[in-house]
């Protein structure tokens, strides 16, 4: 059978040869179009040698800096024009953030709240970016951006109430601590699934773009680990193809829990992906608050003219990933110390302020004390407050409560009438 | 450019033929029962389901300046032509293609809705909605709840063609409603024809909860009815009693409703018995009152769906029918906490059942290509099961 098929094949082939020889038809030459291709998928010239590109084919994207590690301006033309009051406010918020992190971290260790995540080492990214935005710009955050919330004017009390999930928490105690959100301050509520906020932020940006006389943009924060999620790919691509007014702000702090960035990607970080998607891209020193400010301010100008921007802010996660993590299990104490001391964004900004004569040791002591008092007071208040009514558990699932959920509420109500002593009802609001 | 256009129209032609062929090839699977009752009076025009859906989106884009329609290949009208002509009419910034990425489409839609726009997202086939599962289940469904009502994405509607089409094989035939029915916060809706599709889609678009609107693709062209031209909505969370009887209750949704209507006719012709036929329409939240009241009357219940049996939505219906409690008042929309849940009267359905609740569904296998006639819960499988139920 196979043999017969083989013979037929050979016969056919020789026939084809013969036909070609007998043919008098000559095909006209195809126009070469000067060596450029006309493939719809890419605008590119032809080459005549094989050359694969790899991560070393391009120079690494440089890191934009304004200050050196001693808080001195490197090139005076790059120094941002921020007034004294705003600078001091940025620094005070950093101190406030540090104190809040310290005390809430400890309070988790004491079992007073269930969970916490600190922001150590990334304060510069929060303050620099928040200060460069309009308060009307919409923020989508991951979870390590609390400085942005403080800058927007959300009080320590409000943040602490969320961590306690008490009746003053606008989220009604439904989410874990640090999942903040504030409609009033244009900060979309944080959720745990990583990177999901990215394509959402792009969609929100598209909605803003379509509003008449739009002068708002969206900023979306995410870590370098989250950038490995499919949703990040989706967001970069949608932002570019749909021309959205968005700043995609990556906090590259070297770790995703225990995974070092060397196990997260092999390319030149996150920034190198930007141009590949057609995004305006810059890499910036995230420990340099002024550099972040300058980069975000310029990015905002591009974004509001519907040119999406990717910023990769380099930093180091000085604290543990969360209260559920001991980072000494996967990195050295020396490494942490270097970043905590010499490359601290807080220290750099303080040195800059001191150099300008805006700040001194006395102001520092005073500020730290006030910040600590604010947090302690907020915690004392938060602890006294009752938790929301248990029925809040079934509200807001739908805009109108469906009959089935009403029945389930009734079921629980009847159950509690009989078995209430087995539930911590006294901790919760009662009607 | 001209060649591009001819190419495009060729593709359109092919697609149209493909869809038509699909409908023809499986014409034996069901007979279409058009709706005779109109939800509103006034002018009507003959539309198939594709045109009715197009009409609903046209009305939305006309009346709501924030509304946008997007997805894969939506710009030229969509592979099933549901968006035909809408880009020309409303512009490229309102009706547009996205990159080929379902998680992106869903996330983008959530973002649009969060920022105050009306978002109509299209997933090309319901079989490809799973990459968007995280965005729909973890994000869209929980947005209002987790933010304490500060943020929500109720203005999002995700449309996706679903169900058997004759030769769709594994990835052009699925009915994924049960996956989403396990997700508090979502609404899941399936229409049975053009009139229902228009009214339910407009209701989904305007509803303040995120909705997944599953369109049985075999009905796009095969189903035609006199559809009211004006704007109207049908209530979500409500089932429709299409045929009344005394011996049993048949419940289905989408294409399966037509199979059940035929089974009801067969029961009347061959057995001389009448049955209730209910189109559930809303899978989540679903209308327990209509179904259970009918079962209390007839004492027998048969549920049929194309999706696989195990953990299919029929399981939820069957379980609920047996422990049903009756709610006297369900109209306290967004009232105070304290006023809620005071109007409930308990009454059980269990004592009214004359036979076990029965389910006819797709087999617990992936949806096959050449075996489709043996896989579907067709009129004969439903009729056989109904027979057993009646003689229990």
PDB file of C-alpha atoms in Angstrom, chain A residues 23-293:
ATOM      1  CA  UNK A  23       5.271  26.071 -20.095  1.00  0.00           C
ATOM      2  CA  UNK A  24       5.964  29.266 -22.024  1.00  0.00           C
ATOM      3  CA  UNK A  25       4.558  31.487 -19.296  1.00  0.00           C
ATOM      4  CA  UNK A  26       7.051  33.850 -17.661  1.00  0.00           C
ATOM      5  CA  UNK A  27       6.079  35.532 -14.396  1.00  0.00           C
ATOM      6  CA  UNK A  28       6.827  39.289 -14.128  1.00  0.00           C
ATOM      7  CA  UNK A  29       9.162  40.344 -11.265  1.00  0.00           C
ATOM      8  CA  UNK A  30       7.513  41.425  -8.012  1.00  0.00           C
ATOM      9  CA  UNK A  31       8.319  45.024  -7.142  1.00  0.00           C
ATOM     10  CA  UNK A  32      10.907  45.008  -4.313  1.00  0.00           C
ATOM     11  CA  UNK A  33       9.709  48.282  -2.785  1.00  0.00           C
ATOM     12  CA  UNK A  34      13.173  49.482  -1.805  1.00  0.00           C
ATOM     13  CA  UNK A  35      13.863  46.724   0.728  1.00  0.00           C
ATOM     14  CA  UNK A  36      11.102  47.616   3.197  1.00  0.00           C
ATOM     15  CA  UNK A  37       8.443  45.062   4.007  1.00  0.00           C
ATOM     16  CA  UNK A  38       4.694  45.504   3.708  1.00  0.00           C
ATOM     17  CA  UNK A  39       3.607  43.004   6.353  1.00  0.00           C
ATOM     18  CA  UNK A  40       0.613  44.474   8.216  1.00  0.00           C
ATOM     19  CA  UNK A  41       2.033  43.257  11.541  1.00  0.00           C
ATOM     20  CA  UNK A  42       5.214  45.348  11.682  1.00  0.00           C
ATOM     21  CA  UNK A  43       6.898  48.346  10.066  1.00  0.00           C
ATOM     22  CA  UNK A  44      10.400  46.991   9.590  1.00  0.00           C
ATOM     23  CA  UNK A  45      13.147  46.634   6.982  1.00  0.00           C
ATOM     24  CA  UNK A  46      14.502  43.302   5.730  1.00  0.00           C
ATOM     25  CA  UNK A  47      17.977  42.048   6.703  1.00  0.00           C
ATOM     26  CA  UNK A  48      19.983  39.291   5.062  1.00  0.00           C
ATOM     27  CA  UNK A  49      21.710  37.737   8.059  1.00  0.00           C
ATOM     28  CA  UNK A  50      20.376  35.798  11.052  1.00  0.00           C
ATOM     29  CA  UNK A  51      20.573  37.740  14.288  1.00  0.00           C
ATOM     30  CA  UNK A  52      18.630  36.809  17.417  1.00  0.00           C
ATOM     31  CA  UNK A  53      17.990  39.517  19.967  1.00  0.00           C
ATOM     32  CA  UNK A  54      18.189  38.885  23.690  1.00  0.00           C
ATOM     33  CA  UNK A  55      18.184  40.746  26.977  1.00  0.00           C
ATOM     34  CA  UNK A  56      21.704  42.042  26.210  1.00  0.00           C
ATOM     35  CA  UNK A  57      20.792  43.467  22.810  1.00  0.00           C
ATOM     36  CA  UNK A  58      19.962  46.839  24.288  1.00  0.00           C
ATOM     37  CA  UNK A  59      21.625  48.899  27.031  1.00  0.00           C
ATOM     38  CA  UNK A  60      19.817  48.639  30.377  1.00  0.00           C
ATOM     39  CA  UNK A  61      17.281  51.421  30.850  1.00  0.00           C
ATOM     40  CA  UNK A  62      18.989  54.002  33.088  1.00  0.00           C
ATOM     41  CA  UNK A  63      17.613  55.093  36.480  1.00  0.00           C
ATOM     42  CA  UNK A  64      16.624  58.740  36.655  1.00  0.00           C
ATOM     43  CA  UNK A  65      17.902  60.560  39.760  1.00  0.00           C
ATOM     44  CA  UNK A  66      17.688  64.124  41.008  1.00  0.00           C
ATOM     45  CA  UNK A  67      19.421  63.772  44.415  1.00  0.00           C
ATOM     46  CA  UNK A  68      22.424  61.747  45.455  1.00  0.00           C
ATOM     47  CA  UNK A  69      22.372  59.535  48.551  1.00  0.00           C
ATOM     48  CA  UNK A  70      23.217  62.535  50.722  1.00  0.00           C
ATOM     49  CA  UNK A  71      20.223  64.545  49.620  1.00  0.00           C
ATOM     50  CA  UNK A  72      22.278  66.839  47.370  1.00  0.00           C
ATOM     51  CA  UNK A  73      20.896  67.925  43.990  1.00  0.00           C
ATOM     52  CA  UNK A  74      22.993  66.466  41.170  1.00  0.00           C
ATOM     53  CA  UNK A  75      21.910  68.836  38.384  1.00  0.00           C
ATOM     54  CA  UNK A  76      20.217  72.017  39.544  1.00  0.00           C
ATOM     55  CA  UNK A  77      18.141  72.199  36.324  1.00  0.00           C
ATOM     56  CA  UNK A  78      16.360  69.016  37.403  1.00  0.00           C
ATOM     57  CA  UNK A  79      15.429  70.216  40.884  1.00  0.00           C
ATOM     58  CA  UNK A  80      11.612  70.333  41.030  1.00  0.00           C
ATOM     59  CA  UNK A  81       9.936  73.539  41.969  1.00  0.00           C
ATOM     60  CA  UNK A  82       7.995  72.492  45.087  1.00  0.00           C
ATOM     61  CA  UNK A  83       7.209  75.085  47.740  1.00  0.00           C
ATOM     62  CA  UNK A  84       8.522  74.777  51.284  1.00  0.00           C
ATOM     63  CA  UNK A  85       5.174  73.949  52.828  1.00  0.00           C
ATOM     64  CA  UNK A  86       4.491  71.101  50.396  1.00  0.00           C
ATOM     65  CA  UNK A  87       7.969  69.655  50.885  1.00  0.00           C
ATOM     66  CA  UNK A  88       7.588  69.680  54.647  1.00  0.00           C
ATOM     67  CA  UNK A  89       4.137  68.153  54.312  1.00  0.00           C
ATOM     68  CA  UNK A  90       5.556  65.330  52.190  1.00  0.00           C
ATOM     69  CA  UNK A  91       8.234  64.659  54.763  1.00  0.00           C
ATOM     70  CA  UNK A  92       5.847  64.820  57.727  1.00  0.00           C
ATOM     71  CA  UNK A  93       3.612  62.275  56.003  1.00  0.00           C
ATOM     72  CA  UNK A  94       6.621  59.980  55.615  1.00  0.00           C
ATOM     73  CA  UNK A  95       7.260  60.191  59.336  1.00  0.00           C
ATOM     74  CA  UNK A  96       3.569  59.628  60.020  1.00  0.00           C
ATOM     75  CA  UNK A  97       3.602  56.596  57.757  1.00  0.00           C
ATOM     76  CA  UNK A  98       6.708  55.167  59.451  1.00  0.00           C
ATOM     77  CA  UNK A  99       5.215  55.606  62.919  1.00  0.00           C
ATOM     78  CA  UNK A 100       1.903  54.108  61.882  1.00  0.00           C
ATOM     79  CA  UNK A 101       3.690  51.127  60.340  1.00  0.00           C
ATOM     80  CA  UNK A 102       5.797  50.617  63.444  1.00  0.00           C
ATOM     81  CA  UNK A 103       2.909  50.731  65.911  1.00  0.00           C
ATOM     82  CA  UNK A 104       0.396  48.760  63.837  1.00  0.00           C
ATOM     83  CA  UNK A 105       3.024  46.127  63.061  1.00  0.00           C
ATOM     84  CA  UNK A 106       3.609  45.734  66.787  1.00  0.00           C
ATOM     85  CA  UNK A 107      -0.095  45.684  67.527  1.00  0.00           C
ATOM     86  CA  UNK A 108      -0.477  42.778  65.118  1.00  0.00           C
ATOM     87  CA  UNK A 109       2.315  41.008  67.008  1.00  0.00           C
ATOM     88  CA  UNK A 110       0.251  41.550  70.164  1.00  0.00           C
ATOM     89  CA  UNK A 111      -2.843  40.147  68.488  1.00  0.00           C
ATOM     90  CA  UNK A 112      -4.753  43.431  68.503  1.00  0.00           C
ATOM     91  CA  UNK A 113      -5.250  43.403  64.730  1.00  0.00           C
ATOM     92  CA  UNK A 114      -5.210  40.300  62.554  1.00  0.00           C
ATOM     93  CA  UNK A 115      -2.796  41.347  59.832  1.00  0.00           C
ATOM     94  CA  UNK A 116      -0.577  44.200  58.659  1.00  0.00           C
ATOM     95  CA  UNK A 117       1.797  45.201  55.873  1.00  0.00           C
ATOM     96  CA  UNK A 118       4.433  47.917  56.287  1.00  0.00           C
ATOM     97  CA  UNK A 119       5.716  50.390  53.707  1.00  0.00           C
ATOM     98  CA  UNK A 120       9.377  50.709  54.744  1.00  0.00           C
ATOM     99  CA  UNK A 121      11.739  51.728  51.952  1.00  0.00           C
ATOM    100  CA  UNK A 122       8.996  52.766  49.527  1.00  0.00           C
ATOM    101  CA  UNK A 123       7.882  56.025  51.140  1.00  0.00           C
ATOM    102  CA  UNK A 124       9.578  58.034  48.381  1.00  0.00           C
ATOM    103  CA  UNK A 125       7.448  56.441  45.678  1.00  0.00           C
ATOM    104  CA  UNK A 126       4.246  57.212  47.581  1.00  0.00           C
ATOM    105  CA  UNK A 127       5.026  60.842  48.424  1.00  0.00           C
ATOM    106  CA  UNK A 128       6.746  61.763  45.175  1.00  0.00           C
ATOM    107  CA  UNK A 129       3.953  60.382  43.013  1.00  0.00           C
ATOM    108  CA  UNK A 130       1.048  61.576  45.144  1.00  0.00           C
ATOM    109  CA  UNK A 131       2.405  65.134  45.236  1.00  0.00           C
ATOM    110  CA  UNK A 132       2.746  65.233  41.446  1.00  0.00           C
ATOM    111  CA  UNK A 133      -0.886  64.276  40.846  1.00  0.00           C
ATOM    112  CA  UNK A 134      -4.131  66.186  41.035  1.00  0.00           C
ATOM    113  CA  UNK A 135      -6.313  65.111  43.979  1.00  0.00           C
ATOM    114  CA  UNK A 136      -8.992  64.402  41.360  1.00  0.00           C
ATOM    115  CA  UNK A 137      -6.864  61.797  39.613  1.00  0.00           C
ATOM    116  CA  UNK A 138      -8.143  58.307  40.266  1.00  0.00           C
ATOM    117  CA  UNK A 139      -5.842  55.946  42.200  1.00  0.00           C
ATOM    118  CA  UNK A 140      -5.821  52.141  41.842  1.00  0.00           C
ATOM    119  CA  UNK A 141      -3.433  50.654  44.391  1.00  0.00           C
ATOM    120  CA  UNK A 142      -2.034  47.198  45.202  1.00  0.00           C
ATOM    121  CA  UNK A 143      -1.676  47.417  49.021  1.00  0.00           C
ATOM    122  CA  UNK A 144       1.722  48.972  49.763  1.00  0.00           C
ATOM    123  CA  UNK A 145       0.892  52.582  48.901  1.00  0.00           C
ATOM    124  CA  UNK A 146      -0.477  53.996  52.151  1.00  0.00           C
ATOM    125  CA  UNK A 147       1.615  57.151  51.768  1.00  0.00           C
ATOM    126  CA  UNK A 148      -0.555  58.083  48.812  1.00  0.00           C
ATOM    127  CA  UNK A 149      -3.644  57.864  51.020  1.00  0.00           C
ATOM    128  CA  UNK A 150      -2.071  60.025  53.728  1.00  0.00           C
ATOM    129  CA  UNK A 151      -1.099  62.596  51.126  1.00  0.00           C
ATOM    130  CA  UNK A 152      -4.668  62.687  49.863  1.00  0.00           C
ATOM    131  CA  UNK A 153      -5.780  63.647  53.356  1.00  0.00           C
ATOM    132  CA  UNK A 154      -7.116  60.359  54.653  1.00  0.00           C
ATOM    133  CA  UNK A 155      -6.565  60.468  58.401  1.00  0.00           C
ATOM    134  CA  UNK A 156      -4.682  57.955  60.513  1.00  0.00           C
ATOM    135  CA  UNK A 157      -7.970  57.382  62.370  1.00  0.00           C
ATOM    136  CA  UNK A 158      -9.714  56.311  59.184  1.00  0.00           C
ATOM    137  CA  UNK A 159      -6.871  53.938  58.303  1.00  0.00           C
ATOM    138  CA  UNK A 160      -6.775  52.432  61.783  1.00  0.00           C
ATOM    139  CA  UNK A 161     -10.558  51.972  61.772  1.00  0.00           C
ATOM    140  CA  UNK A 162     -10.201  49.910  58.610  1.00  0.00           C
ATOM    141  CA  UNK A 163      -7.538  47.736  60.224  1.00  0.00           C
ATOM    142  CA  UNK A 164      -9.869  47.102  63.161  1.00  0.00           C
ATOM    143  CA  UNK A 165     -12.899  46.641  60.902  1.00  0.00           C
ATOM    144  CA  UNK A 166     -15.021  48.633  63.330  1.00  0.00           C
ATOM    145  CA  UNK A 167     -18.299  50.438  62.677  1.00  0.00           C
ATOM    146  CA  UNK A 168     -16.440  53.515  61.389  1.00  0.00           C
ATOM    147  CA  UNK A 169     -14.709  51.553  58.642  1.00  0.00           C
ATOM    148  CA  UNK A 170     -16.280  52.613  55.333  1.00  0.00           C
ATOM    149  CA  UNK A 171     -15.642  49.039  54.155  1.00  0.00           C
ATOM    150  CA  UNK A 172     -17.882  47.835  57.039  1.00  0.00           C
ATOM    151  CA  UNK A 173     -15.273  45.411  58.359  1.00  0.00           C
ATOM    152  CA  UNK A 174     -15.607  43.064  55.429  1.00  0.00           C
ATOM    153  CA  UNK A 175     -12.000  43.029  54.200  1.00  0.00           C
ATOM    154  CA  UNK A 176      -8.659  42.234  55.805  1.00  0.00           C
ATOM    155  CA  UNK A 177      -6.562  45.078  57.244  1.00  0.00           C
ATOM    156  CA  UNK A 178      -4.743  47.456  54.827  1.00  0.00           C
ATOM    157  CA  UNK A 179      -7.451  47.011  52.177  1.00  0.00           C
ATOM    158  CA  UNK A 180      -8.278  50.707  52.245  1.00  0.00           C
ATOM    159  CA  UNK A 181     -10.451  52.704  49.877  1.00  0.00           C
ATOM    160  CA  UNK A 182     -12.078  56.121  49.787  1.00  0.00           C
ATOM    161  CA  UNK A 183     -14.573  57.337  47.238  1.00  0.00           C
ATOM    162  CA  UNK A 184     -14.249  60.870  48.548  1.00  0.00           C
ATOM    163  CA  UNK A 185     -10.475  60.868  47.960  1.00  0.00           C
ATOM    164  CA  UNK A 186     -10.666  59.095  44.573  1.00  0.00           C
ATOM    165  CA  UNK A 187      -8.888  56.003  45.848  1.00  0.00           C
ATOM    166  CA  UNK A 188     -10.486  52.793  44.608  1.00  0.00           C
ATOM    167  CA  UNK A 189     -10.825  50.120  47.292  1.00  0.00           C
ATOM    168  CA  UNK A 190      -7.909  47.697  47.393  1.00  0.00           C
ATOM    169  CA  UNK A 191      -8.464  43.966  46.838  1.00  0.00           C
ATOM    170  CA  UNK A 192      -6.101  41.057  47.465  1.00  0.00           C
ATOM    171  CA  UNK A 193      -5.941  39.396  44.012  1.00  0.00           C
ATOM    172  CA  UNK A 194      -2.753  40.750  42.463  1.00  0.00           C
ATOM    173  CA  UNK A 195      -2.755  42.830  39.287  1.00  0.00           C
ATOM    174  CA  UNK A 196      -6.536  42.693  38.825  1.00  0.00           C
ATOM    175  CA  UNK A 197      -6.577  46.459  39.347  1.00  0.00           C
ATOM    176  CA  UNK A 198      -4.387  47.021  36.290  1.00  0.00           C
ATOM    177  CA  UNK A 199      -6.844  46.424  33.424  1.00  0.00           C
ATOM    178  CA  UNK A 200      -9.538  48.006  35.601  1.00  0.00           C
ATOM    179  CA  UNK A 201      -7.451  51.159  35.907  1.00  0.00           C
ATOM    180  CA  UNK A 202      -7.090  51.203  32.121  1.00  0.00           C
ATOM    181  CA  UNK A 203     -10.863  50.928  31.714  1.00  0.00           C
ATOM    182  CA  UNK A 204     -11.394  53.745  34.209  1.00  0.00           C
ATOM    183  CA  UNK A 205      -8.886  55.858  32.283  1.00  0.00           C
ATOM    184  CA  UNK A 206     -10.835  55.208  29.090  1.00  0.00           C
ATOM    185  CA  UNK A 207     -14.019  56.377  30.827  1.00  0.00           C
ATOM    186  CA  UNK A 208     -12.274  59.575  31.982  1.00  0.00           C
ATOM    187  CA  UNK A 209     -10.962  60.187  28.461  1.00  0.00           C
ATOM    188  CA  UNK A 210     -14.494  60.159  27.119  1.00  0.00           C
ATOM    189  CA  UNK A 211     -15.713  62.732  29.631  1.00  0.00           C
ATOM    190  CA  UNK A 212     -15.986  66.238  28.143  1.00  0.00           C
ATOM    191  CA  UNK A 213     -12.921  68.475  28.813  1.00  0.00           C
ATOM    192  CA  UNK A 214     -11.165  65.743  30.715  1.00  0.00           C
ATOM    193  CA  UNK A 215      -8.215  66.949  32.785  1.00  0.00           C
ATOM    194  CA  UNK A 216      -7.948  63.851  34.963  1.00  0.00           C
ATOM    195  CA  UNK A 217      -5.822  60.753  34.646  1.00  0.00           C
ATOM    196  CA  UNK A 218      -5.550  57.420  36.437  1.00  0.00           C
ATOM    197  CA  UNK A 219      -2.512  56.137  38.309  1.00  0.00           C
ATOM    198  CA  UNK A 220      -2.208  52.430  38.967  1.00  0.00           C
ATOM    199  CA  UNK A 221       0.382  51.070  41.393  1.00  0.00           C
ATOM    200  CA  UNK A 222       1.662  47.480  41.351  1.00  0.00           C
ATOM    201  CA  UNK A 223       4.734  45.520  42.402  1.00  0.00           C
ATOM    202  CA  UNK A 224       7.232  43.842  40.086  1.00  0.00           C
ATOM    203  CA  UNK A 225       5.859  40.455  41.170  1.00  0.00           C
ATOM    204  CA  UNK A 226       2.304  41.410  40.171  1.00  0.00           C
ATOM    205  CA  UNK A 227       3.693  42.458  36.783  1.00  0.00           C
ATOM    206  CA  UNK A 228       4.117  38.741  36.010  1.00  0.00           C
ATOM    207  CA  UNK A 229       0.344  38.227  36.131  1.00  0.00           C
ATOM    208  CA  UNK A 230      -1.596  37.962  32.895  1.00  0.00           C
ATOM    209  CA  UNK A 231      -3.626  41.003  33.915  1.00  0.00           C
ATOM    210  CA  UNK A 232      -0.491  43.177  33.722  1.00  0.00           C
ATOM    211  CA  UNK A 233       0.052  42.081  30.137  1.00  0.00           C
ATOM    212  CA  UNK A 234      -3.580  42.843  29.389  1.00  0.00           C
ATOM    213  CA  UNK A 235      -3.334  46.287  30.949  1.00  0.00           C
ATOM    214  CA  UNK A 236      -0.137  47.343  29.164  1.00  0.00           C
ATOM    215  CA  UNK A 237      -1.573  46.286  25.828  1.00  0.00           C
ATOM    216  CA  UNK A 238      -5.063  47.773  26.329  1.00  0.00           C
ATOM    217  CA  UNK A 239      -3.598  51.045  27.653  1.00  0.00           C
ATOM    218  CA  UNK A 240      -1.463  51.430  24.535  1.00  0.00           C
ATOM    219  CA  UNK A 241      -3.923  50.283  21.862  1.00  0.00           C
ATOM    220  CA  UNK A 242      -6.819  52.279  23.327  1.00  0.00           C
ATOM    221  CA  UNK A 243      -4.758  55.447  24.053  1.00  0.00           C
ATOM    222  CA  UNK A 244      -5.715  55.750  27.699  1.00  0.00           C
ATOM    223  CA  UNK A 245      -4.801  58.573  30.102  1.00  0.00           C
ATOM    224  CA  UNK A 246      -3.003  56.373  32.600  1.00  0.00           C
ATOM    225  CA  UNK A 247       0.242  56.168  34.551  1.00  0.00           C
ATOM    226  CA  UNK A 248       1.223  52.559  35.264  1.00  0.00           C
ATOM    227  CA  UNK A 249       3.456  52.823  38.315  1.00  0.00           C
ATOM    228  CA  UNK A 250       5.546  49.763  39.138  1.00  0.00           C
ATOM    229  CA  UNK A 251       7.209  49.532  42.536  1.00  0.00           C
ATOM    230  CA  UNK A 252      10.182  47.272  41.866  1.00  0.00           C
ATOM    231  CA  UNK A 253      11.397  46.496  45.383  1.00  0.00           C
ATOM    232  CA  UNK A 254      13.391  43.392  44.488  1.00  0.00           C
ATOM    233  CA  UNK A 255      11.112  40.815  46.122  1.00  0.00           C
ATOM    234  CA  UNK A 256       7.692  39.259  45.776  1.00  0.00           C
ATOM    235  CA  UNK A 257       7.362  37.731  49.262  1.00  0.00           C
ATOM    236  CA  UNK A 258      10.446  35.441  49.128  1.00  0.00           C
ATOM    237  CA  UNK A 259      10.929  35.421  45.359  1.00  0.00           C
ATOM    238  CA  UNK A 260      13.826  37.633  44.255  1.00  0.00           C
ATOM    239  CA  UNK A 261      13.393  39.533  40.986  1.00  0.00           C
ATOM    240  CA  UNK A 262      15.991  37.230  39.380  1.00  0.00           C
ATOM    241  CA  UNK A 263      13.338  34.495  39.599  1.00  0.00           C
ATOM    242  CA  UNK A 264      10.564  36.855  38.519  1.00  0.00           C
ATOM    243  CA  UNK A 265      11.899  37.840  35.070  1.00  0.00           C
ATOM    244  CA  UNK A 266      14.982  37.632  32.868  1.00  0.00           C
ATOM    245  CA  UNK A 267      14.603  40.848  30.890  1.00  0.00           C
ATOM    246  CA  UNK A 268      15.634  44.354  31.916  1.00  0.00           C
ATOM    247  CA  UNK A 269      13.068  44.676  34.671  1.00  0.00           C
ATOM    248  CA  UNK A 270       9.548  45.932  34.041  1.00  0.00           C
ATOM    249  CA  UNK A 271      10.538  49.136  32.233  1.00  0.00           C
ATOM    250  CA  UNK A 272      11.972  47.234  29.252  1.00  0.00           C
ATOM    251  CA  UNK A 273       8.486  45.877  28.562  1.00  0.00           C
ATOM    252  CA  UNK A 274       7.039  49.378  28.145  1.00  0.00           C
ATOM    253  CA  UNK A 275       8.371  50.263  24.691  1.00  0.00           C
ATOM    254  CA  UNK A 276       7.500  46.745  23.518  1.00  0.00           C
ATOM    255  CA  UNK A 277       3.851  47.586  24.203  1.00  0.00           C
ATOM    256  CA  UNK A 278       4.137  51.086  22.764  1.00  0.00           C
ATOM    257  CA  UNK A 279       4.084  52.799  26.162  1.00  0.00           C
ATOM    258  CA  UNK A 280       6.067  55.903  27.087  1.00  0.00           C
ATOM    259  CA  UNK A 281       8.453  54.515  29.660  1.00  0.00           C
ATOM    260  CA  UNK A 282      10.898  55.720  32.299  1.00  0.00           C
ATOM    261  CA  UNK A 283      12.846  54.109  35.129  1.00  0.00           C
ATOM    262  CA  UNK A 284      13.354  56.171  38.235  1.00  0.00           C
ATOM    263  CA  UNK A 285      15.127  55.951  41.589  1.00  0.00           C
ATOM    264  CA  UNK A 286      12.254  55.217  43.962  1.00  0.00           C
ATOM    265  CA  UNK A 287      14.314  56.225  46.990  1.00  0.00           C
ATOM    266  CA  UNK A 288      14.636  59.707  45.488  1.00  0.00           C
ATOM    267  CA  UNK A 289      11.341  61.420  46.232  1.00  0.00           C
ATOM    268  CA  UNK A 290      12.196  64.385  44.012  1.00  0.00           C
ATOM    269  CA  UNK A 291      13.024  62.158  41.038  1.00  0.00           C
ATOM    270  CA  UNK A 292       9.712  60.312  41.465  1.00  0.00           C
ATOM    271  CA  UNK A 293       7.924  63.662  41.683  1.00  0.00           C
TER     272      UNK A 293
END
